[in-house]
Coordinates of C-alpha atoms and ligand atoms in Angstrom, one line a residue:
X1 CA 127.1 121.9 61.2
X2 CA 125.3 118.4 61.9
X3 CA 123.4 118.7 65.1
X4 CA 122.3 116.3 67.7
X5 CA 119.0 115.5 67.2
X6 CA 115.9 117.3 69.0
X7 CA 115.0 115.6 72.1
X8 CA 118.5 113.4 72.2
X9 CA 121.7 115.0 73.9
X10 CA 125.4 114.5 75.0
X11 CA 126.0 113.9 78.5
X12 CA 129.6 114.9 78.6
X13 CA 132.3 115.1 81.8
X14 CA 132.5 116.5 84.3
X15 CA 128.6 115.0 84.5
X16 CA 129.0 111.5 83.4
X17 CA 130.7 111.0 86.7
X18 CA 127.7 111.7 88.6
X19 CA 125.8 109.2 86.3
X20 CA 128.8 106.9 86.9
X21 CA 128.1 108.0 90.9
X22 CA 124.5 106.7 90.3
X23 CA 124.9 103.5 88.1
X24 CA 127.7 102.4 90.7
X25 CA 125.7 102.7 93.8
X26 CA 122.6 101.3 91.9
X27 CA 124.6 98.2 91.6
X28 CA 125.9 98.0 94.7
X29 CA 122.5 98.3 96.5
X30 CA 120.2 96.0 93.6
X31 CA 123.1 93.1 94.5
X32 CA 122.4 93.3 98.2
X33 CA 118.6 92.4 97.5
X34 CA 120.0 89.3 95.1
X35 CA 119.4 91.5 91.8
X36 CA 121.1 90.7 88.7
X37 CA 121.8 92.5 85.7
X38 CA 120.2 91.3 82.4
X39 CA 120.5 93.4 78.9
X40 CA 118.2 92.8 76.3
X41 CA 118.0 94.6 72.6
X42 CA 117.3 97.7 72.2
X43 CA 115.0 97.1 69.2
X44 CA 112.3 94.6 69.0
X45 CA 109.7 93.4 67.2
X46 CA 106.8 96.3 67.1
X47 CA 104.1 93.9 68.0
X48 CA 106.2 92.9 71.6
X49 CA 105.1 96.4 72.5
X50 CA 101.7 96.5 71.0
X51 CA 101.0 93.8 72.7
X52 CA 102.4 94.4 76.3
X53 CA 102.5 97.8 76.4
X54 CA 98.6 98.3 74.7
X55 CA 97.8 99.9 71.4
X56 CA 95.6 102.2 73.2
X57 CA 98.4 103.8 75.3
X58 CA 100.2 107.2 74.6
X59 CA 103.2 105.7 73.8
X60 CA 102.3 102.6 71.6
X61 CA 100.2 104.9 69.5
X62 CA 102.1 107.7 69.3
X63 CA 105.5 107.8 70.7
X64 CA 107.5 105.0 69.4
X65 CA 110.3 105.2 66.5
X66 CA 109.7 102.4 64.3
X67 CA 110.4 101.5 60.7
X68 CA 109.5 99.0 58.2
X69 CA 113.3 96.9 58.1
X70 CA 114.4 95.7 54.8
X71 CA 115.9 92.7 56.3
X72 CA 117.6 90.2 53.8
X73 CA 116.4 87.0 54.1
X74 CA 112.5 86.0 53.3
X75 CA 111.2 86.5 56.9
X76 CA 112.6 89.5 57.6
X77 CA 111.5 91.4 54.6
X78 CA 109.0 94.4 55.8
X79 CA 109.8 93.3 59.6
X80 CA 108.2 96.1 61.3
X81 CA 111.2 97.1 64.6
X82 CA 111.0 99.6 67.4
X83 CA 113.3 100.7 69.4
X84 CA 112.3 99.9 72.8
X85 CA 110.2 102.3 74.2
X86 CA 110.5 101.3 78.1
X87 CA 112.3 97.4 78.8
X88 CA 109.7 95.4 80.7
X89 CA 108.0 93.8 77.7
X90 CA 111.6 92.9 76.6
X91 CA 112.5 91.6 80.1
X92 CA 109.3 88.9 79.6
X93 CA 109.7 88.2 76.3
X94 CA 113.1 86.8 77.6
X95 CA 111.5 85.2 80.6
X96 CA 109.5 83.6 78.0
X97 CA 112.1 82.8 75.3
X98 CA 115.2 81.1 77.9
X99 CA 112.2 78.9 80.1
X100 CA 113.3 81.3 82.7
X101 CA 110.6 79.9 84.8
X102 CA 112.9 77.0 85.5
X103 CA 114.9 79.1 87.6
X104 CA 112.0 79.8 90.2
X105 CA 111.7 83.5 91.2
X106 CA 114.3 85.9 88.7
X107 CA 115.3 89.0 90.1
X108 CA 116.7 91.0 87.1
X109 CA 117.6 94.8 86.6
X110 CA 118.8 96.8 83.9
X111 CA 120.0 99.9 82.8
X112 CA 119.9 101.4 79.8
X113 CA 118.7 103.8 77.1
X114 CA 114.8 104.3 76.0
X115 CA 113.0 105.8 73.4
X116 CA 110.0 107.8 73.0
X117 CA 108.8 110.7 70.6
X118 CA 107.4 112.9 73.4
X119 CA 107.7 116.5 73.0
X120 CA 111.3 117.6 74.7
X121 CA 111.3 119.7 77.5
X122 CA 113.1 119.9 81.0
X123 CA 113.4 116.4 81.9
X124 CA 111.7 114.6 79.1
X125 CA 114.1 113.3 76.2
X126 CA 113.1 111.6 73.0
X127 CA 116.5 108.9 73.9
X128 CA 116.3 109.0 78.0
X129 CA 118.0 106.3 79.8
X130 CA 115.6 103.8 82.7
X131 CA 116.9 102.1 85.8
X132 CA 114.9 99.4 86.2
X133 CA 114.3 96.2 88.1
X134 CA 111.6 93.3 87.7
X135 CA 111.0 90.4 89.9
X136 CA 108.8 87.5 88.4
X137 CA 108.3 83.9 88.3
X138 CA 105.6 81.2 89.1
X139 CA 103.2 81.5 91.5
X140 CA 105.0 78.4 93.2
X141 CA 108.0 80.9 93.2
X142 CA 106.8 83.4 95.7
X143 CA 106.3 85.9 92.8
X144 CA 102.7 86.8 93.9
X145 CA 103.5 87.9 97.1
X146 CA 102.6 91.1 99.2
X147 CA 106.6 90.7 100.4
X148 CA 107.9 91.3 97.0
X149 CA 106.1 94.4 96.1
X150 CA 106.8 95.7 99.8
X151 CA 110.6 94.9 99.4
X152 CA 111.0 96.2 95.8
X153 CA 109.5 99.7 97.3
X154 CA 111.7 99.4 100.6
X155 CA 114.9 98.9 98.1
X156 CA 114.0 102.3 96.1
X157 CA 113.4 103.9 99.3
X158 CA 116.8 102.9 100.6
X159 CA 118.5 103.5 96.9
X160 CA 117.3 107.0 97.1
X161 CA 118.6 107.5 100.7
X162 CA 121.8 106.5 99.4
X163 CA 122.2 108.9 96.9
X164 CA 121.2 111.5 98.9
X165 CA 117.8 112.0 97.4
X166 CA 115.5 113.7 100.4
X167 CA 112.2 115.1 99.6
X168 CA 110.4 112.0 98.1
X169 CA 107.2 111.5 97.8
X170 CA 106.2 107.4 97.4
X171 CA 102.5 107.4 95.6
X172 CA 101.0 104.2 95.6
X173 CA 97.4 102.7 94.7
X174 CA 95.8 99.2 94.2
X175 CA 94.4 98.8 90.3
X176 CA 93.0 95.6 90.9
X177 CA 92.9 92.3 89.0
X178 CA 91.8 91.5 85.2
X179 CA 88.1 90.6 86.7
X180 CA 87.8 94.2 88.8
X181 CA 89.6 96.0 85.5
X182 CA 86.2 94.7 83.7
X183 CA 83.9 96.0 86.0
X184 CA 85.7 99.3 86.6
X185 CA 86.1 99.7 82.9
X186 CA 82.3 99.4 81.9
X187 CA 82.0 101.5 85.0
X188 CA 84.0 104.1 83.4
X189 CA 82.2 103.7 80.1
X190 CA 78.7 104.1 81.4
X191 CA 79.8 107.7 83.4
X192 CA 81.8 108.5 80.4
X193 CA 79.2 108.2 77.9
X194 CA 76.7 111.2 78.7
X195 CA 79.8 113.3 79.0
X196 CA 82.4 112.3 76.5
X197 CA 81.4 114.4 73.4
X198 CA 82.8 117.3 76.1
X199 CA 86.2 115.9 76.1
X200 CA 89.1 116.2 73.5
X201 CA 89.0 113.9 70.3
X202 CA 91.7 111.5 72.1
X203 CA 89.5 110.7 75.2
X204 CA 86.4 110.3 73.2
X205 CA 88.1 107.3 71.2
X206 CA 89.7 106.0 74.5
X207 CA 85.5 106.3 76.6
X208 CA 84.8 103.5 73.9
X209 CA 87.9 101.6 73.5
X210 CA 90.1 101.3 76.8
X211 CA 88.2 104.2 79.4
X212 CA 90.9 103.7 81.8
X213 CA 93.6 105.3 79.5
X214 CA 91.4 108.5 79.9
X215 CA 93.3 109.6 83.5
X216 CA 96.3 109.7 81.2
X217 CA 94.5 112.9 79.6
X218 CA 96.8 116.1 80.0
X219 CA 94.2 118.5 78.6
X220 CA 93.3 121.0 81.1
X221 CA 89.4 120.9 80.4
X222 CA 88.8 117.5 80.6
X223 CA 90.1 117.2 84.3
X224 CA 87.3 118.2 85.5
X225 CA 85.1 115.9 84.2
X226 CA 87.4 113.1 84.9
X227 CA 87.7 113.9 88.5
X228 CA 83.9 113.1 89.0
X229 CA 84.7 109.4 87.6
X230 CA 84.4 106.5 89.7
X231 CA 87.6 105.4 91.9
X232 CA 88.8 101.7 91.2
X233 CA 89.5 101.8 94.6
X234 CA 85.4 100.7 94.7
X235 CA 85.7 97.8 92.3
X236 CA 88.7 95.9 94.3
X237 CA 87.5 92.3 94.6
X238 CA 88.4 90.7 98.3
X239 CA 91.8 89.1 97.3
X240 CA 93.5 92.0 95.7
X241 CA 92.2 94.2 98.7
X242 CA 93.7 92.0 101.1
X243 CA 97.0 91.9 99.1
X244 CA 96.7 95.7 99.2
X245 CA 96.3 95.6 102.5
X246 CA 99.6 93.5 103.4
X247 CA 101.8 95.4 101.0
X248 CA 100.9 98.6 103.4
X249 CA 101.1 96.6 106.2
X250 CA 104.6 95.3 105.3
X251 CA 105.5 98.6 104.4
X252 CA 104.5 100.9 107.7
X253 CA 106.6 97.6 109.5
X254 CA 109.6 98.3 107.2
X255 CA 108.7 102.7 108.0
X256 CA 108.9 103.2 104.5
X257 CA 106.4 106.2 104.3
X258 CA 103.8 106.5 101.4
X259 CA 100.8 108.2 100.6
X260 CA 97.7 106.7 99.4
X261 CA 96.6 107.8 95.6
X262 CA 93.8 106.4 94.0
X263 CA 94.0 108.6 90.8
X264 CA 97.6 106.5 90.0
X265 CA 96.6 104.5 87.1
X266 CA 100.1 104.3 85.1
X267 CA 100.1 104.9 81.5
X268 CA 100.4 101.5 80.5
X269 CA 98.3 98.7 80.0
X270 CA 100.1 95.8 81.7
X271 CA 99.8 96.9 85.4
X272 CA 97.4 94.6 88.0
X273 CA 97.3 95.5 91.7
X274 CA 99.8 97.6 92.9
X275 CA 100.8 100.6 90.7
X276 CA 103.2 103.2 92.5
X277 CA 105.4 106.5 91.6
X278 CA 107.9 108.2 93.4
X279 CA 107.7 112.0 92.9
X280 CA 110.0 114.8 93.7
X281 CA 109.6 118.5 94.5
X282 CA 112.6 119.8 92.4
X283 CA 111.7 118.3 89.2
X284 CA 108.9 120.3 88.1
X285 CA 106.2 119.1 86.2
X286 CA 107.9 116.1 85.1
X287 CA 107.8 115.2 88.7
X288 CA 107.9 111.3 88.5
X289 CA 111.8 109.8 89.6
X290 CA 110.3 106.8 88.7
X291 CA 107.0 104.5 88.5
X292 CA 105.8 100.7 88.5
X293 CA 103.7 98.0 89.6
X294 CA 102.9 94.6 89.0
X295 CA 101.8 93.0 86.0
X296 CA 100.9 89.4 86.7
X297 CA 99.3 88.9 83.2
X298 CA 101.7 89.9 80.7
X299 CA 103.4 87.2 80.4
X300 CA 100.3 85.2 79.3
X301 CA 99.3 88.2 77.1
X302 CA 102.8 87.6 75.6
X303 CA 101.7 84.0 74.9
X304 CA 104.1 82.8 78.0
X305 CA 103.3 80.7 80.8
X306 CA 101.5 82.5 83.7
X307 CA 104.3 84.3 85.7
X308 CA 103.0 86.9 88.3
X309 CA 105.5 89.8 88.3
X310 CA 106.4 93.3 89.7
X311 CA 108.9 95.6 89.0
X312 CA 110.0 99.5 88.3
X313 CA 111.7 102.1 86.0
X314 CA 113.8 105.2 87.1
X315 CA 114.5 108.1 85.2
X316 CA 117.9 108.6 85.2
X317 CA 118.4 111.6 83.6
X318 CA 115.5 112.7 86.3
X319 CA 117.5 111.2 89.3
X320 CA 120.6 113.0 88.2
X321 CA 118.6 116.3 88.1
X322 CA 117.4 115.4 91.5
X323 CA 121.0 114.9 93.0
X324 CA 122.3 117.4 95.4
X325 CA 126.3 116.7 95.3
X326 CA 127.3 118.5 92.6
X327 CA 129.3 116.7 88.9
X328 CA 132.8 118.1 90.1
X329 CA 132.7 116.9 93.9
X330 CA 131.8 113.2 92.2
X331 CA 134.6 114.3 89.2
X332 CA 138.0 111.7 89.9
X333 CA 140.9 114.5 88.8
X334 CA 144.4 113.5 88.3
X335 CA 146.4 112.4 91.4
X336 CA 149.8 113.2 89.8
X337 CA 151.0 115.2 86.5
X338 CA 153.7 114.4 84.9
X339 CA 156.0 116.8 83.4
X340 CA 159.0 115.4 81.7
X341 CA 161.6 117.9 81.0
X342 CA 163.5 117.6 77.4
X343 CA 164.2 115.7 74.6
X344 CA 163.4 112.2 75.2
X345 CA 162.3 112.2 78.9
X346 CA 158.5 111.2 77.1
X347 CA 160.0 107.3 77.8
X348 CA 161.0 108.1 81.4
X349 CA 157.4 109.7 81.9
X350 CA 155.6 107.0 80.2
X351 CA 157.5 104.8 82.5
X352 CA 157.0 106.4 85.3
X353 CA 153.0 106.6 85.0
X354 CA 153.2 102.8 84.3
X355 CA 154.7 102.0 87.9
X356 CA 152.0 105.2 89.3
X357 CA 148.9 103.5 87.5
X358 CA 149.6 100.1 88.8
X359 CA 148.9 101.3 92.4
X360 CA 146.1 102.9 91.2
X361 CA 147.2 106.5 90.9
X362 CA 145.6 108.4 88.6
X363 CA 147.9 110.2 86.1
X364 CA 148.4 112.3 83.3
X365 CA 151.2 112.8 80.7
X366 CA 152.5 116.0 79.9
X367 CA 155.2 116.5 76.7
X368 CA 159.0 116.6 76.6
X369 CA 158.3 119.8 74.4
X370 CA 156.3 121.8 77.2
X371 CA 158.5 123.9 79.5
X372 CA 157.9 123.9 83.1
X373 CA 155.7 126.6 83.3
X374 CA 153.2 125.2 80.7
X375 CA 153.2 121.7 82.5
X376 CA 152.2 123.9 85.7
X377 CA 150.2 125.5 84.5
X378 CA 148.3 122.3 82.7
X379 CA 148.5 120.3 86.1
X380 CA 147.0 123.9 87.6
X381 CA 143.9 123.5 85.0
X382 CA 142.9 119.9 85.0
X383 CA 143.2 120.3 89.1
X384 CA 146.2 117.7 89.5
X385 CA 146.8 117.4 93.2
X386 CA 151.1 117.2 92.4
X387 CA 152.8 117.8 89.7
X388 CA 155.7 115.1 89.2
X389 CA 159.1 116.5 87.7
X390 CA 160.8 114.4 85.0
X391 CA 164.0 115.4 83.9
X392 CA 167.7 113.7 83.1
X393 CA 168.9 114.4 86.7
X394 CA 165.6 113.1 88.3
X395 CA 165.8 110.1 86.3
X396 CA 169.6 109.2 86.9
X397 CA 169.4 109.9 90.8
X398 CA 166.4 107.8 91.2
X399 CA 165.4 111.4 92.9
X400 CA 162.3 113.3 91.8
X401 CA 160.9 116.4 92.8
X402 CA 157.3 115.9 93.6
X403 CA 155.4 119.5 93.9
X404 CA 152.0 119.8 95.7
X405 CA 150.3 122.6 93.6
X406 CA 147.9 123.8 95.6
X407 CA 150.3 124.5 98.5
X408 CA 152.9 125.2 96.2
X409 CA 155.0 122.8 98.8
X410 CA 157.9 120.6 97.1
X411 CA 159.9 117.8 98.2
X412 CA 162.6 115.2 96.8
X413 CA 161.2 111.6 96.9
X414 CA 163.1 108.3 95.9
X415 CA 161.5 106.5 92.8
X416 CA 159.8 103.9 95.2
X417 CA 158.7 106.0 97.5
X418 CA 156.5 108.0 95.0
X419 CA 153.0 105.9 95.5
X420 CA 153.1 105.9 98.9
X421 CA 154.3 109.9 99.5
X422 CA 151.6 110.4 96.4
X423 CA 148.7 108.4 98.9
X424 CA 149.6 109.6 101.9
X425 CA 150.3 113.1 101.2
X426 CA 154.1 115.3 101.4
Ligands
HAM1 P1 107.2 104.7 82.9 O1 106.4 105.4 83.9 O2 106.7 104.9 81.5 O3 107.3 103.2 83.3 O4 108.7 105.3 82.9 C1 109.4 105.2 84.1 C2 110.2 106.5 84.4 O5 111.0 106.7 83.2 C3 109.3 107.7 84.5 O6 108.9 107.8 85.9 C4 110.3 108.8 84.2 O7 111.2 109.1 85.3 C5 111.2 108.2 83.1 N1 110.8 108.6 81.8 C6 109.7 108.2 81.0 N2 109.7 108.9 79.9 C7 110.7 109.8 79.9 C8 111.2 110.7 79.0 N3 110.7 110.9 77.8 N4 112.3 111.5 79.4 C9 112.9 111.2 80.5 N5 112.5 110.3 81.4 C10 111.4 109.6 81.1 C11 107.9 102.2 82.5 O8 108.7 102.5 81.6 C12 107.7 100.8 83.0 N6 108.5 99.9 82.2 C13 108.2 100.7 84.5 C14 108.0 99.3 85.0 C15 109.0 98.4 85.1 N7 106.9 98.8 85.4 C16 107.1 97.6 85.8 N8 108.3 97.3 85.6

């Protein structure tokens, strides 16, 4: 038997409805802030990530699924492709491309699948799907300001209220600029140094070439070496504390609640400033709904035009997992089933559902071959709130006999009465 492969996995109903629950009020909410959707690829050139993601990160060196493409013509031959790994690199590599710039500040979401090779477990998929939104533009645009990454966390805040989510925890810390990255990095080296033949082989690479990537270090004998490191909290130059400062500020006005973390790094290399998760009790040690922060020098790094910007990722498949209404309450079941009774009533049915459908109605067809009981019974099993009798006599009186099965209540209702008796109730 072929398989789904490890680490990818079928979401099948009744769940998809509480993904479609999700995605729909996702929308809903993202367009009252002035959100729009934009969909990029889902493979790319490998460098795209390299580049904006970091070579030195877990999942540019060692999560991403990419192949050497024999493409056709000359300049594709030996392409090396990836399939995204997360979808903010792609979202600035079209900022870049289109001269979205012209259009002042964008405010684009997405939603769609990623990929990583991480080891599966509860919560973590090698094909998982991302939420997420990213607001960036010039300078001119407004894109720099302490307002944006305020509102961005206030819209997750009120997105999660909205689905219900309670519990949430909002992590946030500052990571400074480029400039205070330099400082806190050969800070980092020099405290590393004396110690980093301690650590595992990973960390001792990443004390010489990228020291910051050592907090993404899951091995449990290193943490305590890496708690004694330096805080970047310390080597925050006076504007990026003062934009620190206003987010908060903002934030406490808007009663958005948060807890200050200065171990939050993020595990990739793009973020400036403000860097944030949103944790939740239930998940277990994947615990992270979502994460973020700005990244006001990718674009450059992408060889764009400077374009401050902040944005997020959810987990979906996390956020499902952290919904308390349950797949069948968000599970649409049939309205009406109809049974049409002998040979050649399948035409009458079909007809009928046409006229049900049109107002909405949902309906299923049953077969001119069942008999009654087995159309019951079927209406009974997909949890149809009536079942809708079909026969010769029905359809020559204009008279059907429309049978509420949980109440096992029946009444006769004229052919254009049906939608309405079906909306209303018997
Ligand atoms: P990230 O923290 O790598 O950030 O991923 C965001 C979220 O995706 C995580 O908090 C988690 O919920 C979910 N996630 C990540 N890996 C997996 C996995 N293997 N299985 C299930 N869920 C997973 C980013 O991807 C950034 N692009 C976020 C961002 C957007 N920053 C600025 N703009």
């Amino acid at each position: 038997m072929i398989k789904a492969i490890r680490g990818t996995r079928d979401l099948l109903p009744p769940d998809t409805a509480l993904w479609d629950f999700v995605e729909n009020t996702v929308r809903q909410v993202f367009a009252v802030y002035n959100f729009h959707e934009i969909r990029t690829p889902i493979f790319e050139a490998t460098e795209l990530f390299a580049r904006g993601v970091g070579e030195e990160t877990d999942i540019v060196s060692k999560e991403m699924f990419t192949w050497e493409d024999r493409g056709r013509a000359e300049s594709e031959k030996n392409q090396s492709l990836t399939l995204r790994p997360e979808n903010t690199a792609g979202v600035v590599r079209a900022y870049i491309e289109h001269n979205l710039q012209q259009r002042g500040l964008n405010k684009l979401y997405y939603i769609g699948p990623q990929f990583r090779r991480e080891r599966p477990q509860k919560g973590r998929y090698r094909q998982f799907y991302q939420i997420g939104a990213e607001v960036i533009g010039p300078a001119s645009s407004g894109s720099e300001s302490p307002v944006r990454d305020a509102e961005l966390l206030e819209m997750l805040a009120a997105l999660l209220d909205r689905l219900g989510i309670q519990g949430w925890t909002l992590q946030l810390n500052s990571i400074g600029c480029a400039a205070d990255r330099v400082r806190y990095n050969e800070a980092l080296r020099q405290a590393l140094e004396p110690v980093k033949n301690k650590m595992c082989a990973d960390c001792q690479r990443r004390a010489v070439s990228n020291p910051l990537r050592v907090f993404d270090c899951k091995v449990p004998e290193d943490q305590p070496i890496i708690e004694t490191l330096p805080r970047i909290g310390q080597f925050l130059d006076e504007p990026c504390r003062k934009h620190f400062g206003q987010v908060r500020e903002i934030l406490s006005s808007a009663g958005v609640p948060f807890t200050l973390n200065d171990r939050l790094v993020r595990g990739l290399d793009y973020y400036t400033r403000t860097a944030f998760e949103f944790t939740h009790g239930a998940l277990g040690a994947q615990n992270a709904i979502l994460g973020g922060g700005r990244y006001d020098g990718l674009s450059e790094s992408l060889g764009g035009p400077p374009a401050p910007g902040i944005g997020f990722a959810i987990g979906e498949d996390r956020l499902v997992m952290s919904l308390s209404r349950s797949a069948e309450a968000a599970f649409r079941k049939p309205d009406v089933y109809i049974a049409p009774l002998g040979p050649g009533m399948n035409k009458e049915a079909m007809r009928l559902a046409r006229e049900l459908r049109r107002h909405n109605i949902v309906v299923e067809l049953g077969d001119e071959s069942f008999r009654l009981k087995k159309s019951l019974e079927t209406a009974s099993r997909l949890g149809a709130k009536y079942a809708l009798i079909s026969g010769e006599n029905e359809v020559s009186t204009g008279v059907f006999a429309l049978k509420e099965l949980a109440k096992g209540e029946q009444k006769s209702v004229a052919r254009d009465q049906l939608p309405g008796t079906i909306e209303r109730g018997l």
